[in-house]
Amino acid sequence: GEDVEQSLFLSVREGDSSVINCTYTDSSSTYLYWYKQEPGAGLQLLTYIFSNMDMKQDQRLTVLLNKKDKHLSLRIADTQTGDSAIYFCAEEVKGFQKLVFGTGTRLLVSP
Amino acid sequence: NAGVTQTPKFRVLKTGQSMTLLCAQDMNHEYMYWYRQDPGMGLRLIHYSVGEGTTAKGEVPDGYNVSRLKKQNFLLGLESAAPSQTSVYFCASNSGQGSSNEQFFGPGTRLTVL
């Protein structure tokens, strides 16, 4: 079945770049997503990438997709303390309107 | 436009008790989902619905039942709660249209089963 894996923790200093990595298994996924969860809240869509793209940039966020290796990454430039949160990678299960989420990466940004 | 709302926000149950979690969305979305979030395991899909009157099993459906009698509501029931069902429960909805198939999440219900 589908499986999405992420590392559990990442710690960076304010102003540095953060890179969160994800691997997935379903090569037929049409969309791949990054969701952000702040403490005590639900998930919010941060960005997504269509499977026929290699890269997507949205202000401080850059998503890179390597379909051959089934590897997705999220780069946050100039990371701020407000970026501290849990970041979830998710792949779409094609044809079923379902998502499979990774375990989430807790990003801690220190001043 | 409230988006996705969940009630209650918190609940403590004793083993064997029953309860229903309510999810409501005011976006006229066709698809609705119930997830549970546990430390180190991400979000796991319990049940979902592709439209009013329909339900389907997700990844971890055992011990839960759902109903979608009205398009805007998706109920999650625990008939006989167990400590293993201690978790944070999230509801989400999706229009099934548009360019991104984004799921919109509620704020969560924190359930403790003693």
Short mmCIF file of N, CA and C in Angstrom, two decimals, chain A residues 8 31 33 35 37 40-45 48 50 86 88 92 96-104, chain B residues 31 33 35 37 40-43 45 48 50 57 90 94 96 98-107:
data_model
loop_
_atom_site.label_atom_id
_atom_site.label_comp_id
_atom_site.label_asym_id
_atom_site.label_seq_id
_atom_site.Cartn_x
_atom_site.Cartn_y
_atom_site.Cartn_z
N LEU A 8 11.57 12.86 11.95
CA LEU A 8 10.67 13.36 12.99
C LEU A 8 11.00 14.77 13.45
N TYR A 31 -1.06 14.63 -7.14
CA TYR A 31 -0.62 15.77 -6.33
C TYR A 31 0.14 15.28 -5.11
N TYR A 33 1.56 17.07 -1.36
CA TYR A 33 1.20 18.22 -0.55
C TYR A 33 2.14 18.42 0.63
N TYR A 35 1.47 20.14 4.36
CA TYR A 35 0.56 20.76 5.31
C TYR A 35 1.35 21.20 6.54
N GLN A 37 0.98 22.23 10.70
CA GLN A 37 0.13 22.17 11.89
C GLN A 37 0.79 22.94 13.01
N GLY A 40 -1.85 22.88 18.85
CA GLY A 40 -3.25 22.93 19.24
C GLY A 40 -4.23 23.22 18.11
N ALA A 41 -3.77 23.13 16.87
CA ALA A 41 -4.63 23.47 15.74
C ALA A 41 -4.70 22.32 14.75
N GLY A 42 -5.61 22.47 13.79
CA GLY A 42 -5.69 21.50 12.71
C GLY A 42 -4.63 21.77 11.66
N LEU A 43 -4.66 21.00 10.60
CA LEU A 43 -3.68 21.15 9.54
C LEU A 43 -4.15 22.19 8.53
N GLN A 44 -3.20 22.93 7.99
CA GLN A 44 -3.50 23.88 6.92
C GLN A 44 -2.60 23.60 5.74
N LEU A 45 -3.18 23.66 4.55
CA LEU A 45 -2.38 23.44 3.35
C LEU A 45 -1.37 24.57 3.19
N TYR A 48 1.43 22.81 -2.61
CA TYR A 48 1.31 21.51 -3.24
C TYR A 48 2.03 21.56 -4.57
N PHE A 50 2.09 19.58 -8.51
CA PHE A 50 1.51 18.64 -9.45
C PHE A 50 2.61 17.67 -9.88
N ILE A 86 4.62 21.55 13.06
CA ILE A 86 4.81 20.22 12.48
C ILE A 86 4.42 20.30 11.01
N PHE A 88 3.66 18.22 7.55
CA PHE A 88 3.26 16.91 7.03
C PHE A 88 3.35 16.89 5.52
N GLU A 92 -1.58 11.98 -2.72
CA GLU A 92 -2.96 11.69 -3.06
C GLU A 92 -3.05 10.25 -3.54
N PHE A 96 -9.33 8.22 -5.55
CA PHE A 96 -10.12 7.97 -4.34
C PHE A 96 -10.31 9.21 -3.48
N GLN A 97 -9.80 10.36 -3.93
CA GLN A 97 -9.93 11.58 -3.14
C GLN A 97 -9.43 11.39 -1.72
N LYS A 98 -8.45 10.55 -1.54
CA LYS A 98 -7.87 10.33 -0.21
C LYS A 98 -6.42 10.75 -0.21
N LEU A 99 -5.96 11.12 0.98
CA LEU A 99 -4.56 11.46 1.16
C LEU A 99 -3.92 10.46 2.13
N VAL A 100 -2.66 10.17 1.90
CA VAL A 100 -1.86 9.41 2.86
C VAL A 100 -0.81 10.36 3.41
N PHE A 101 -0.80 10.52 4.72
CA PHE A 101 0.09 11.47 5.36
C PHE A 101 1.33 10.79 5.90
N GLY A 102 2.42 11.53 5.91
CA GLY A 102 3.61 11.08 6.60
C GLY A 102 3.47 11.29 8.09
N THR A 103 4.52 10.93 8.82
CA THR A 103 4.48 11.01 10.28
C THR A 103 4.59 12.44 10.79
N GLY A 104 5.00 13.36 9.91
CA GLY A 104 5.19 14.75 10.32
C GLY A 104 6.60 15.00 10.81
N TYR B 31 -16.87 15.66 -0.09
CA TYR B 31 -16.07 14.66 0.59
C TYR B 31 -15.77 15.08 2.02
N TYR B 33 -13.92 13.49 5.88
CA TYR B 33 -12.97 12.50 6.37
C TYR B 33 -12.85 12.60 7.90
N TYR B 35 -9.89 11.51 10.72
CA TYR B 35 -8.54 11.03 10.97
C TYR B 35 -8.31 10.98 12.47
N GLN B 37 -4.85 11.34 15.07
CA GLN B 37 -3.44 11.71 15.11
C GLN B 37 -2.82 11.21 16.39
N GLY B 40 4.13 10.35 16.58
CA GLY B 40 5.03 9.53 15.77
C GLY B 40 4.36 8.73 14.67
N MET B 41 3.02 8.90 14.53
CA MET B 41 2.31 8.10 13.51
C MET B 41 1.58 8.96 12.50
N GLY B 42 1.70 10.25 12.61
CA GLY B 42 1.03 11.11 11.65
C GLY B 42 -0.47 11.01 11.75
N LEU B 43 -1.15 11.27 10.64
CA LEU B 43 -2.60 11.16 10.58
C LEU B 43 -2.98 9.86 9.88
N LEU B 45 -6.31 7.64 8.43
CA LEU B 45 -7.70 7.79 8.02
C LEU B 45 -8.56 6.69 8.65
N TYR B 48 -14.27 7.66 5.68
CA TYR B 48 -14.52 8.83 4.87
C TYR B 48 -15.83 8.69 4.13
N VAL B 50 -17.89 10.03 0.42
CA VAL B 50 -17.77 10.70 -0.87
C VAL B 50 -19.05 11.44 -1.24
N LYS B 57 -14.61 2.70 4.55
CA LYS B 57 -13.57 2.47 5.55
C LYS B 57 -12.24 3.04 5.08
N PHE B 90 -9.33 14.46 13.99
CA PHE B 90 -9.52 15.57 13.07
C PHE B 90 -10.51 15.18 11.98
N ASN B 94 -13.46 18.24 1.56
CA ASN B 94 -12.83 18.49 0.27
C ASN B 94 -13.95 18.64 -0.76
N GLY B 96 -13.66 18.21 -3.92
CA GLY B 96 -13.52 17.27 -5.03
C GLY B 96 -13.35 17.96 -6.37
N GLY B 98 -11.64 21.74 -8.42
CA GLY B 98 -10.55 22.71 -8.31
C GLY B 98 -9.21 22.09 -8.65
N SER B 99 -8.18 22.89 -8.56
CA SER B 99 -6.87 22.49 -9.08
C SER B 99 -6.03 21.71 -8.08
N SER B 100 -6.37 21.75 -6.81
CA SER B 100 -5.45 21.17 -5.84
C SER B 100 -6.04 20.06 -4.99
N ASN B 101 -7.35 19.84 -5.02
CA ASN B 101 -7.98 18.85 -4.13
C ASN B 101 -7.60 19.08 -2.67
N GLU B 102 -7.54 20.32 -2.27
CA GLU B 102 -7.15 20.64 -0.90
C GLU B 102 -8.17 20.11 0.09
N GLN B 103 -7.66 19.55 1.19
CA GLN B 103 -8.53 19.17 2.30
C GLN B 103 -8.47 20.26 3.36
N PHE B 104 -9.64 20.64 3.86
CA PHE B 104 -9.76 21.66 4.90
C PHE B 104 -10.04 20.96 6.22
N PHE B 105 -9.25 21.30 7.22
CA PHE B 105 -9.32 20.60 8.49
C PHE B 105 -10.03 21.39 9.57
N GLY B 106 -10.71 20.65 10.46
CA GLY B 106 -11.24 21.24 11.67
C GLY B 106 -10.15 21.38 12.72
N PRO B 107 -10.48 21.98 13.88
CA PRO B 107 -9.48 22.24 14.92
C PRO B 107 -9.13 21.03 15.76
#
